[in-house]
Tab-separated table of C-alpha atoms in Angstrom:
chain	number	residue	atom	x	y	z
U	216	UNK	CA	38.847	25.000	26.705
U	217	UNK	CA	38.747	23.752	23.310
U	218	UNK	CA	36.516	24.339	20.414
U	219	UNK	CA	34.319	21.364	18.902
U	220	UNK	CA	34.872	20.851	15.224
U	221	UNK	CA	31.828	20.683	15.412
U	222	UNK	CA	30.533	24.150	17.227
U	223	UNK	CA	33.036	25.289	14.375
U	224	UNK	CA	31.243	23.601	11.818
U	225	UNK	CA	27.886	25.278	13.036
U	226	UNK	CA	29.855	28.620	13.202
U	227	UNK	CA	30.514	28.319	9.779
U	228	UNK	CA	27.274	27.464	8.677
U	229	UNK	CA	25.451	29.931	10.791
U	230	UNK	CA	23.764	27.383	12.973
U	231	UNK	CA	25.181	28.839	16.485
U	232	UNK	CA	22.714	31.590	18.234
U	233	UNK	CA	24.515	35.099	18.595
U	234	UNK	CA	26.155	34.578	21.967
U	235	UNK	CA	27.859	31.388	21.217
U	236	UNK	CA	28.782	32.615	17.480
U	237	UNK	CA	30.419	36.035	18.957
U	238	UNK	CA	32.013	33.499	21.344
U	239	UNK	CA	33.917	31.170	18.684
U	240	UNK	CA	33.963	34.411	16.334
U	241	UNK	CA	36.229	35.747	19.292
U	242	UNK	CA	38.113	32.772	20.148
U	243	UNK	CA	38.997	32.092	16.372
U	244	UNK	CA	40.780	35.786	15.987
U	245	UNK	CA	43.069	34.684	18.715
U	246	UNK	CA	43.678	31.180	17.292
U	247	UNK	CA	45.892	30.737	13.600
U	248	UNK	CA	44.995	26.943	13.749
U	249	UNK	CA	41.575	27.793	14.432
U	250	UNK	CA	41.379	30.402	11.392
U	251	UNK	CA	43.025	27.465	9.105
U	252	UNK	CA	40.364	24.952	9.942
U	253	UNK	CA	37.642	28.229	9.343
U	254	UNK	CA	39.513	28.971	5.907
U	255	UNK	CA	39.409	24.848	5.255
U	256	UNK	CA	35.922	24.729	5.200
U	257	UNK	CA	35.121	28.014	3.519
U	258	UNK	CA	37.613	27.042	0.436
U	259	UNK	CA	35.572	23.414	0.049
U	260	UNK	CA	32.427	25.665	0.362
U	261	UNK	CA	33.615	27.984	-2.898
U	262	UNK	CA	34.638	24.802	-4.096
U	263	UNK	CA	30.940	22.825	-4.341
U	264	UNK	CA	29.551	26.123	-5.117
U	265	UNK	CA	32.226	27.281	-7.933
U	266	UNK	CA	31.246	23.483	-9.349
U	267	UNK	CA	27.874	23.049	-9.186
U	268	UNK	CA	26.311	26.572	-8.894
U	269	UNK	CA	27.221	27.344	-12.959
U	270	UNK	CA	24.131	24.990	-13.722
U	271	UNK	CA	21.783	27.467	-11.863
U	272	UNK	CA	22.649	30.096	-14.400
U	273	UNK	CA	20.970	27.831	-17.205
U	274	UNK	CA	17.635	28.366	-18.487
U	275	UNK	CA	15.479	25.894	-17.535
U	276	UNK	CA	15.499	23.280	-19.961
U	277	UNK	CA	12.357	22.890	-22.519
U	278	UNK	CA	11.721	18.763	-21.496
U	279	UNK	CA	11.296	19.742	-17.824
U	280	UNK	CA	9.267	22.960	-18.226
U	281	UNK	CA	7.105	20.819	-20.463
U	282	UNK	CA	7.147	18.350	-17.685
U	283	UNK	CA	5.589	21.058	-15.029
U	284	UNK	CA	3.211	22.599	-17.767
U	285	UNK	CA	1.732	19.160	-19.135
U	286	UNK	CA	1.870	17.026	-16.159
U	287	UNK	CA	-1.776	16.037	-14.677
U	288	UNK	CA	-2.287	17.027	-11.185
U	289	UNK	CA	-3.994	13.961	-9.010
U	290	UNK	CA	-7.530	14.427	-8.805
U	291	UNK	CA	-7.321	14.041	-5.146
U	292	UNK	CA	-6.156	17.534	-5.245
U	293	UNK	CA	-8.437	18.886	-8.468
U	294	UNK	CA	-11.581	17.834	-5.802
U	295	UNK	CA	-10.174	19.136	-2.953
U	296	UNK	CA	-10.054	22.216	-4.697
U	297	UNK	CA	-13.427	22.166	-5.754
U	298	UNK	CA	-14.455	21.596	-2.441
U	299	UNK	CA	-12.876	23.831	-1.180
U	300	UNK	CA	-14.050	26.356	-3.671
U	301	UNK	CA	-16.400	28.803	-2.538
U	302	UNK	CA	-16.699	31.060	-5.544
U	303	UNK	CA	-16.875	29.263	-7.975
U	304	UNK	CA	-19.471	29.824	-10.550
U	305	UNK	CA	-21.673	26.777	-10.936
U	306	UNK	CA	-24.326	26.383	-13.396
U	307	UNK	CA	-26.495	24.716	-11.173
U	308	UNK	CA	-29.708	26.639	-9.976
U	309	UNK	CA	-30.084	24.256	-7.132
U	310	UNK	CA	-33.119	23.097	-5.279
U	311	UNK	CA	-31.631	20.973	-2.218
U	312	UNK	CA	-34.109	18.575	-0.506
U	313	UNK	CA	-32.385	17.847	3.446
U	314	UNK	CA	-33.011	13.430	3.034
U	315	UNK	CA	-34.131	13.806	6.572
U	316	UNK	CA	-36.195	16.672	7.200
U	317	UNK	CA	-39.870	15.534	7.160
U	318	UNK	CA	-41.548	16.377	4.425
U	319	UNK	CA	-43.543	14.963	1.141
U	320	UNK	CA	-40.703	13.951	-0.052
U	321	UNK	CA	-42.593	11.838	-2.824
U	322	UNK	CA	-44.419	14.445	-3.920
U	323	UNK	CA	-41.505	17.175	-4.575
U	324	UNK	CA	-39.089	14.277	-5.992
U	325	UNK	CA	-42.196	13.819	-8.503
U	326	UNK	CA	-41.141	17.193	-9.543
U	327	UNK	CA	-37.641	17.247	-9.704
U	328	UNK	CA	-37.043	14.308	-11.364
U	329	UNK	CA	-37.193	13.677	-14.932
U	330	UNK	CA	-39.464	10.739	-15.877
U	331	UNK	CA	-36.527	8.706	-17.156
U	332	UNK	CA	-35.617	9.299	-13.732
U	333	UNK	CA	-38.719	8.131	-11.527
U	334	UNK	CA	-37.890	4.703	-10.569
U	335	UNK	CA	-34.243	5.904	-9.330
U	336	UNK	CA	-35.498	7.388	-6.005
U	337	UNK	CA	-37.914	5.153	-3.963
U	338	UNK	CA	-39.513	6.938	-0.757
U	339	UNK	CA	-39.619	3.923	2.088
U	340	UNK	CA	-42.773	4.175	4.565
U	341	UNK	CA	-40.455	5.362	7.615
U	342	UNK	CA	-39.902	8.445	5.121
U	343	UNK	CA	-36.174	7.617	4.236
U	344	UNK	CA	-35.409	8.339	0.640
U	345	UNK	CA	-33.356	4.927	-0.977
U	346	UNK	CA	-31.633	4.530	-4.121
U	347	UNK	CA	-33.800	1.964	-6.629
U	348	UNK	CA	-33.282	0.822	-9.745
U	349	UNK	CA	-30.559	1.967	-12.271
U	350	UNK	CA	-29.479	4.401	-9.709
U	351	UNK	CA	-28.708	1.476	-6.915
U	352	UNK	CA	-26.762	-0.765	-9.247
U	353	UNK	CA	-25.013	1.681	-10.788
U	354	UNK	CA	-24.113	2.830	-7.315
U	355	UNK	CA	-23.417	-0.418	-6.141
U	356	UNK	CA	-21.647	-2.191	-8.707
U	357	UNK	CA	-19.648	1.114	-11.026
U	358	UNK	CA	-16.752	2.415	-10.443
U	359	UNK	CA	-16.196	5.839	-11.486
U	360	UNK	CA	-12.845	5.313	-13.692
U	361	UNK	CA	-15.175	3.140	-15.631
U	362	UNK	CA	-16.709	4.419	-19.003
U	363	UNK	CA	-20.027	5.475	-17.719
U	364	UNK	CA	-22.620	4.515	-20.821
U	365	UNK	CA	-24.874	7.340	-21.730
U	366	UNK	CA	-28.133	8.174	-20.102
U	367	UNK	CA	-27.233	5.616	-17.271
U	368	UNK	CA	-26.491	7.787	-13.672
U	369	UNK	CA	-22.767	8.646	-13.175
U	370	UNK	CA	-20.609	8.345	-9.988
U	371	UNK	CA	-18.836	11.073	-8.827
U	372	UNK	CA	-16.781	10.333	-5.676
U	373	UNK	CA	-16.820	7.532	-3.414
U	374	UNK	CA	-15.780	8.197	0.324
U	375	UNK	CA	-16.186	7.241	4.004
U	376	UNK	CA	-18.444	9.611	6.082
U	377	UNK	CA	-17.920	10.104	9.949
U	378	UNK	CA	-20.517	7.422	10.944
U	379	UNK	CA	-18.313	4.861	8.936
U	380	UNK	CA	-20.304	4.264	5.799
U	381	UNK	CA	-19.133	4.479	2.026
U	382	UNK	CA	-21.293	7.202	0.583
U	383	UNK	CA	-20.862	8.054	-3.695
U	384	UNK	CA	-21.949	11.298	-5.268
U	385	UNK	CA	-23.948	10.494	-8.401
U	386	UNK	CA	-25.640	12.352	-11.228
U	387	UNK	CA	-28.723	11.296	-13.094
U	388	UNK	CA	-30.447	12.765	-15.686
U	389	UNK	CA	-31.199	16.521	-13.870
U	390	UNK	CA	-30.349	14.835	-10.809
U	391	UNK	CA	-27.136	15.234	-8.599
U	392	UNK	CA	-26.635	13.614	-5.353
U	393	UNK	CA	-25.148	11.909	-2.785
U	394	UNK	CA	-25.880	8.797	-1.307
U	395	UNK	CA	-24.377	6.363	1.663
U	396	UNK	CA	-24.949	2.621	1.982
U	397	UNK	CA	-25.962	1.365	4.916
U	398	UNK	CA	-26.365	-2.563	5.900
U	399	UNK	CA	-28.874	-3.278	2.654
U	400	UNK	CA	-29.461	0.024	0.583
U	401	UNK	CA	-27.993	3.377	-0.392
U	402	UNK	CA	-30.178	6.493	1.495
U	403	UNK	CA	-29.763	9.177	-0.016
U	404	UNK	CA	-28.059	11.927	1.817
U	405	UNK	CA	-28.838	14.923	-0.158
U	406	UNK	CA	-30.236	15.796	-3.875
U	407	UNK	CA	-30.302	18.430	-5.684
U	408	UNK	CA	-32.105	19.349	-9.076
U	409	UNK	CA	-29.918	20.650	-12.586
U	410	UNK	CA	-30.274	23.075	-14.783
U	411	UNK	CA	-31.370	22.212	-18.157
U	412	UNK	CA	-28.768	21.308	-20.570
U	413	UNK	CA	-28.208	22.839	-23.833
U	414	UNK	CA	-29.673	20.338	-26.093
U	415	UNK	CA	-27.580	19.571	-28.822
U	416	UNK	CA	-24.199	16.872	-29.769
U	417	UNK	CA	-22.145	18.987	-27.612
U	418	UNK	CA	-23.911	18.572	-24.366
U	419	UNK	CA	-21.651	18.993	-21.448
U	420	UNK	CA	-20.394	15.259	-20.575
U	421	UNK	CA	-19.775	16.527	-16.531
U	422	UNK	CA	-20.229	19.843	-15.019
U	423	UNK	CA	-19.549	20.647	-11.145
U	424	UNK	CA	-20.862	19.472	-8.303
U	425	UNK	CA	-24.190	21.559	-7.120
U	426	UNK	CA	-23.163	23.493	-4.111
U	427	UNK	CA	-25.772	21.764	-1.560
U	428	UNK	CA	-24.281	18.216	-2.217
U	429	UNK	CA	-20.760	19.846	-2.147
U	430	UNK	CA	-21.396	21.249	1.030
U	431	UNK	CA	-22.615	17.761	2.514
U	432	UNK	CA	-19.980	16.063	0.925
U	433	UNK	CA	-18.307	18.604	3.361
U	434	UNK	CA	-20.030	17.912	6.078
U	435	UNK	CA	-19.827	14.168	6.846
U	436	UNK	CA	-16.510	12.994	4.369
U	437	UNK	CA	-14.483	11.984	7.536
U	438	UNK	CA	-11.116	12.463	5.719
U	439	UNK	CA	-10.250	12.024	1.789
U	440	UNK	CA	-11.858	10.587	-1.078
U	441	UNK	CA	-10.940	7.503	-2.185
U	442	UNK	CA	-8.750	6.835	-4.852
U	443	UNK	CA	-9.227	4.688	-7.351
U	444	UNK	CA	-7.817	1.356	-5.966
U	445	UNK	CA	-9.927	2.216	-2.775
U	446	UNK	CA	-12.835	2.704	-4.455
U	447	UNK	CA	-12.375	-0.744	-5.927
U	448	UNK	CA	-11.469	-2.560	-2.738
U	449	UNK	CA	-14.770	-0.718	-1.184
U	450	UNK	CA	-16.928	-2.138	-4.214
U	451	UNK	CA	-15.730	-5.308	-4.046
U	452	UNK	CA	-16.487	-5.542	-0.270
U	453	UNK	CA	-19.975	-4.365	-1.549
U	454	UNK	CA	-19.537	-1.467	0.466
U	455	UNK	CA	-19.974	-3.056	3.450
U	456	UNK	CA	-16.329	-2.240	5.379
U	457	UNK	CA	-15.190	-3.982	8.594
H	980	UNK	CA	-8.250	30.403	0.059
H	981	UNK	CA	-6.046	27.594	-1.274
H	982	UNK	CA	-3.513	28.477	-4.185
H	983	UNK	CA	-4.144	27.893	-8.156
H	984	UNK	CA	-2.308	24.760	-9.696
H	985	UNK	CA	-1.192	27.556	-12.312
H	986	UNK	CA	0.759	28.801	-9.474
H	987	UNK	CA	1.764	26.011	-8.363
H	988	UNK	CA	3.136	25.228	-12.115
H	989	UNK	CA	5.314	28.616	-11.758
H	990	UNK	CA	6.172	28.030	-8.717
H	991	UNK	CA	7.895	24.672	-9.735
H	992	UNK	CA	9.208	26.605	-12.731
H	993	UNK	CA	11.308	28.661	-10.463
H	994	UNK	CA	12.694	25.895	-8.338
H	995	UNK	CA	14.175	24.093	-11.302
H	996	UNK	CA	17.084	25.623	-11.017
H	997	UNK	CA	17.885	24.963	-7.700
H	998	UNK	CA	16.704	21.076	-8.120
H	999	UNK	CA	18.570	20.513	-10.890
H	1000	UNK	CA	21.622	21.804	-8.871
H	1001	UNK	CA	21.067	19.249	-6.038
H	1002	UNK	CA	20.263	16.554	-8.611
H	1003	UNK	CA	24.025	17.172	-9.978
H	1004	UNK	CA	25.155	17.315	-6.698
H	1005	UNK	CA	23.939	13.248	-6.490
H	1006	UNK	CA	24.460	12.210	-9.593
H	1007	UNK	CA	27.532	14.072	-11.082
H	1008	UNK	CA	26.400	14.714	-14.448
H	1009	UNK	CA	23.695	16.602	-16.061
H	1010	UNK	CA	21.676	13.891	-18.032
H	1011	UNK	CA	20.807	11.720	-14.777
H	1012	UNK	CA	20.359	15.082	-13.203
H	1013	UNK	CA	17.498	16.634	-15.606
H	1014	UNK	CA	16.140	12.825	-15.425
H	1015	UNK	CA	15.982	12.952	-11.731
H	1016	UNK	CA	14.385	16.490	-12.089
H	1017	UNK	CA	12.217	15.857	-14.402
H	1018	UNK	CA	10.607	12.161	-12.146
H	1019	UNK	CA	10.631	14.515	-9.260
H	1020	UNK	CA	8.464	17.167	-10.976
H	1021	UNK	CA	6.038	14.614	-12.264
H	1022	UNK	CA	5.855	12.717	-9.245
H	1023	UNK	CA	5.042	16.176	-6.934
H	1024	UNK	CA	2.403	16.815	-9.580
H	1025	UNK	CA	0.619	13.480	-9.413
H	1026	UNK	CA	0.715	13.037	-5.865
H	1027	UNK	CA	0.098	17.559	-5.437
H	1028	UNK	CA	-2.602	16.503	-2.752
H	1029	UNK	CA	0.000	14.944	-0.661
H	1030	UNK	CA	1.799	18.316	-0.026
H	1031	UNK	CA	0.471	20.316	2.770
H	1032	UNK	CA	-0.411	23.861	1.519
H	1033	UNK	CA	0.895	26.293	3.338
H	1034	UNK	CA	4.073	24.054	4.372
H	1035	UNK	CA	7.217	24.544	1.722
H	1036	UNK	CA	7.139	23.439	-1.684
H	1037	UNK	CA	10.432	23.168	-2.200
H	1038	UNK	CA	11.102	21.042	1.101
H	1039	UNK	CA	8.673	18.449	-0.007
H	1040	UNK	CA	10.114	18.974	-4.147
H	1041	UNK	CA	13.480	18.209	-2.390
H	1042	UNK	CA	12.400	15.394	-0.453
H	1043	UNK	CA	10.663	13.844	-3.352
H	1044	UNK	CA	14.255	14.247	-5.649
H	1045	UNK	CA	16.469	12.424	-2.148
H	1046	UNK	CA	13.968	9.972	-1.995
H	1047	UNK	CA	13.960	8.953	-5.687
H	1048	UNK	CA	17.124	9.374	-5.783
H	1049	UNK	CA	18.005	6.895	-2.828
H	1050	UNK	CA	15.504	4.277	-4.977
H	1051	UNK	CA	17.609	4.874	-7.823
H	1052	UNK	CA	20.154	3.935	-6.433
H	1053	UNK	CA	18.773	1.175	-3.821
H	1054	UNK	CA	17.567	-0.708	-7.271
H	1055	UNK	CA	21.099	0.112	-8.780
H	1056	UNK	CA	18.774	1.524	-12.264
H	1057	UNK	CA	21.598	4.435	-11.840
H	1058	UNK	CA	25.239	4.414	-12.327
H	1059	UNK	CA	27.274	5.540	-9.128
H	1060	UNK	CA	28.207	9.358	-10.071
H	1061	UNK	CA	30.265	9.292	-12.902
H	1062	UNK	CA	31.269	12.251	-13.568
H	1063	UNK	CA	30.818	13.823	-17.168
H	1064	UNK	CA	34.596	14.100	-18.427
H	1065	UNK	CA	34.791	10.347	-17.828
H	1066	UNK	CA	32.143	9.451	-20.406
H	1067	UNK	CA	32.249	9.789	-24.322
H	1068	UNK	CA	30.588	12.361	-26.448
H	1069	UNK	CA	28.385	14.355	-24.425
H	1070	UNK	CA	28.280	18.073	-23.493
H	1071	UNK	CA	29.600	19.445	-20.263
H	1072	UNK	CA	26.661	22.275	-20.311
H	1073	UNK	CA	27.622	24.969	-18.300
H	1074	UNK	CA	30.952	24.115	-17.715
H	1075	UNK	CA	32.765	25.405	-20.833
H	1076	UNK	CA	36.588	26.194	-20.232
H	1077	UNK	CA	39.282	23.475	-18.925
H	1078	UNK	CA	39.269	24.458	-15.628
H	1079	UNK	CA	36.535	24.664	-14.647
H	1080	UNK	CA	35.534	21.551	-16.057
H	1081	UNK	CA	38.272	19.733	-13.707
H	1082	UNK	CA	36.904	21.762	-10.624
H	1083	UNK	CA	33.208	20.195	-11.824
H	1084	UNK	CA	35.257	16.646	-12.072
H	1085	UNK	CA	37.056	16.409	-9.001
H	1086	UNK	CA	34.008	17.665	-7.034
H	1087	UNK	CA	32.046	15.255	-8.566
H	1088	UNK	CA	34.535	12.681	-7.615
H	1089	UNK	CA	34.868	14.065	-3.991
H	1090	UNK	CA	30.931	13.633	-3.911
H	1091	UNK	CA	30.852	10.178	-5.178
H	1092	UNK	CA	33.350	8.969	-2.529
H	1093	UNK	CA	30.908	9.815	0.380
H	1094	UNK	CA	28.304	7.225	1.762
H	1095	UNK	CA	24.852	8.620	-0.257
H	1096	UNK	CA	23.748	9.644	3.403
H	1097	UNK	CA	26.729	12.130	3.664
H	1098	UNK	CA	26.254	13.326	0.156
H	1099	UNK	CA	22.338	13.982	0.050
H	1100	UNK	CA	23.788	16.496	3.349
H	1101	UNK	CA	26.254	17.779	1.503
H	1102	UNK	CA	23.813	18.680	-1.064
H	1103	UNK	CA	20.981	20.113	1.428
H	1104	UNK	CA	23.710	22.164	3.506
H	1105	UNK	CA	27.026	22.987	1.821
H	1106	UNK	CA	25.595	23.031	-1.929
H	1107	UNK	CA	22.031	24.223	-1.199
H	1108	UNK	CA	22.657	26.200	1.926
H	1109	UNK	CA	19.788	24.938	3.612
H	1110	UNK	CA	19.458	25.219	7.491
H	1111	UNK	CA	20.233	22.024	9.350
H	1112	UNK	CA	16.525	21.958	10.755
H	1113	UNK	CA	15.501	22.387	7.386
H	1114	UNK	CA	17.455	19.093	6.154
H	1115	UNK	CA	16.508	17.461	9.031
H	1116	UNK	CA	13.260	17.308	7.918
H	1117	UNK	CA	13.359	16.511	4.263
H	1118	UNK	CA	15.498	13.399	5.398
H	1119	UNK	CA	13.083	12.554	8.211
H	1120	UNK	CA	16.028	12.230	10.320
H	1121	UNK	CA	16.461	14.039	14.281
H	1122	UNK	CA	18.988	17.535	13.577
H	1123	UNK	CA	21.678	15.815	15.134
H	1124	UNK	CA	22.070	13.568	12.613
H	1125	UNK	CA	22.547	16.156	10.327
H	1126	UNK	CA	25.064	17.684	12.120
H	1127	UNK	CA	27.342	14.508	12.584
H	1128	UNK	CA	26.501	13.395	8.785
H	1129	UNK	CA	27.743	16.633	7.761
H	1130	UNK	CA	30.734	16.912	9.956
H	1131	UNK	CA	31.766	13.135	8.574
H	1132	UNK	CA	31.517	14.757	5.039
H	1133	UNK	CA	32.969	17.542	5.711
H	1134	UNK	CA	36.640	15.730	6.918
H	1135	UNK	CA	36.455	13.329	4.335
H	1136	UNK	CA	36.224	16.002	1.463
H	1137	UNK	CA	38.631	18.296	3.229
H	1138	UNK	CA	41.037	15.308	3.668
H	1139	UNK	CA	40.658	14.555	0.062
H	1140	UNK	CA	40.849	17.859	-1.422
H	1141	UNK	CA	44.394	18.508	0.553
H	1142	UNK	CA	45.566	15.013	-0.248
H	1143	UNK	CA	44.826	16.370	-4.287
H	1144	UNK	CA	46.478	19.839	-3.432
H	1145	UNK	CA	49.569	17.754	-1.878
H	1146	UNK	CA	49.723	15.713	-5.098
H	1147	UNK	CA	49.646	18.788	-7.776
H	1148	UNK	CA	52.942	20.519	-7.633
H	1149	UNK	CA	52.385	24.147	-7.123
């Protein structure tokens, strides 16, 4: 029986299980053409390595260190991080209204939102909570890469939830939410009231998402976010996907 | 509980050396090499979501450098390995005395005469010592393919390094 340059080859790469390496190991001791071929391959081995291995020794050089330190990681990852984040400390005292549970929703929206705010959240007769005003074209028609202009509601994410709608996460004033279009208007899935802001030039331009709309963001996001040239494609469909 | 981009950073920090190894191994001198290196880094940080946490970093880091390499080369932007002696004026870092410089340039030559298929195995197995299943998978390609890549390689550069030997007179 002959050996395979090839079961060699794994024999010399220490690819072969135990049995079949003591095997060859065996049958090469008793074999000087066999220990040749062996000594062949090892020598091109210490060849590559004797060649190429000096580099390794080299510091790693300033441009690509820079590289890895300044890069940008995608924010696909920064907000599945945040997501994901459980301890994070967020400076939001939140006060989470469920869209769907029964209950005046008029009346606590009357207190949670600021008066700038009032014609952003319309409660429908059936109860369901809909985006109006500023708040419904900004959620319809902005995309979030967009310069937002001040005092107007920002968009957070856009994604697809599990029953196949494009939903956004949006801020407003003290409000945060999240909100998923169906045939002709955005319900609102979940709000959540802000902490006050330091007054002052310096106010914080973004600050993370409240825990209760992270956690439905959680809940129905049936995969990723979308990036930005989904999020486009999604608008431009006017949210209404086939 | 998913792991800090900081160590992420450090952890890509400590695979440079090894990269920029297999990036000489495909392009035979150090300038394309720290360009390829450097691409790959960005590109794993910009796309970071795409990378499974928990699976290997450097698999996927590897995978991204083959890949971009094979583009490179696919769009011809990159000169076919050339290897540093042959070109004017630059220095042959880590590769200081005479010898060792003509070890790094018939290598390099050796390298350059394989299909890039046989190389980029080459460079996985022999160079980086990677398992086969391991190169497998950063090619996308079934472990057999590895093995008769390699084994194609591997009598090529053994034929050519004994056809050299045969032409230097002891």
């Amino acid at each position: 029986m002959t050996v395979s340059n090839e079961m060699l080859m794994r024999f010399i790469d220490g690819e072969l299980p135990p049995e079949d390496a003591t095997r060859i190991a065996a049958r090469i001791a008793n074999d000087p053409a066999l220990q040749r071929y062996v000594e062949s391959q090892r020598a091109l081995q210490r060849q590559l390595a004797d060649a190429l291995s000096p580099i390794m020794a080299e510091p790693v050089p300033e441009h690509l260190s820079a590289a890895i330190r300044d890069t940008p990681v995608s924010w696909r990852w920064r907000l599945k991080h945040i997501l994901a984040r459980t301890d994070g400390r967020l400076a939001w005292p939140t006060i989470a209204i469920p869209a769907t549970a029964a209950l005046a929703a008029g009346l606590v929206i009357g207190m949670l939102i600021s008066p700038a705010g009032v014609d952003q959240i319309t409660t429908q007769n059936d109860g369901t909570i809909v985006a109006s005003g500023t708040l419904a074209t900004a959620l319809t028609t902005r995309l979030a890469s967009e310069a937002q202009p001040a005092n107007a509601p920002r968009i957070g994410i856009s994604f697809r939830n599990t029953d196949g709608q494009d939903c956004r996460t949006f801020e407003s004033g003290r409000l945060a939410g999240v909100a998923c279009r169906d045939a002709a208007q955005w319900k609102i899935a979940a709000l959540a009231a802000t902490a006050p802001m330091a007054e002052g030039p310096y106010r914080q331009a973004g600050s993370a998402m409240p825990d209760i709309i992270r956690d439905t963001v959680r809940g129905m996001i049936a995969g990723v976010p979308f990036d930005a040239a989904a999020e486009r494609a999604a608008r431009d469909q006017r949210w209404q996907q086939k | 509980m998913s792991e800090s981009t900081e160590s992420i950073r450090n952890r890509m920090i400590a695979l440079v050396p090894r990269l920029r190894r297999f990036a000489l191994s495909l392009t035979g001198n150090t300038a394309d090499a720290d360009d390829l290196v450097q691409d790959t880094v960005e590109r794993a940080l910009r796309n970071l979501h795409r990378w499974q946490e928990g699976t290997r970093l450097d698999s996927w880091m590897f995978r991204i450098a083959q890949n971009l390499w094979i583009d490179a080369v696919r769009a011809r932007r990159v000169r076919a390995a050339v290897p540093l002696d042959e070109r004017h004026g630059e220095p042959v870092d880590g590769v200081r005395n005479a010898e060792a410089r003509l070890v790094f340039a018939d290598t390099c030559r050796a390298l350059a005469s394989l299909p890039e298929e046989q190389r980029v195995v080459v460079a996985l197995v022999l160079v980086d010592g990677m398992a086969y299943r391991d190169a497998a998978e950063i090619l996308g390609v079934p472990i057999g393919t590895v093995t008769s890549r390699l084994a194609r390689a591997r009598e090529a550069l053994t034929a050519r390094v004994l056809a050299e030997k045969a032409e230097t007179p002891a």
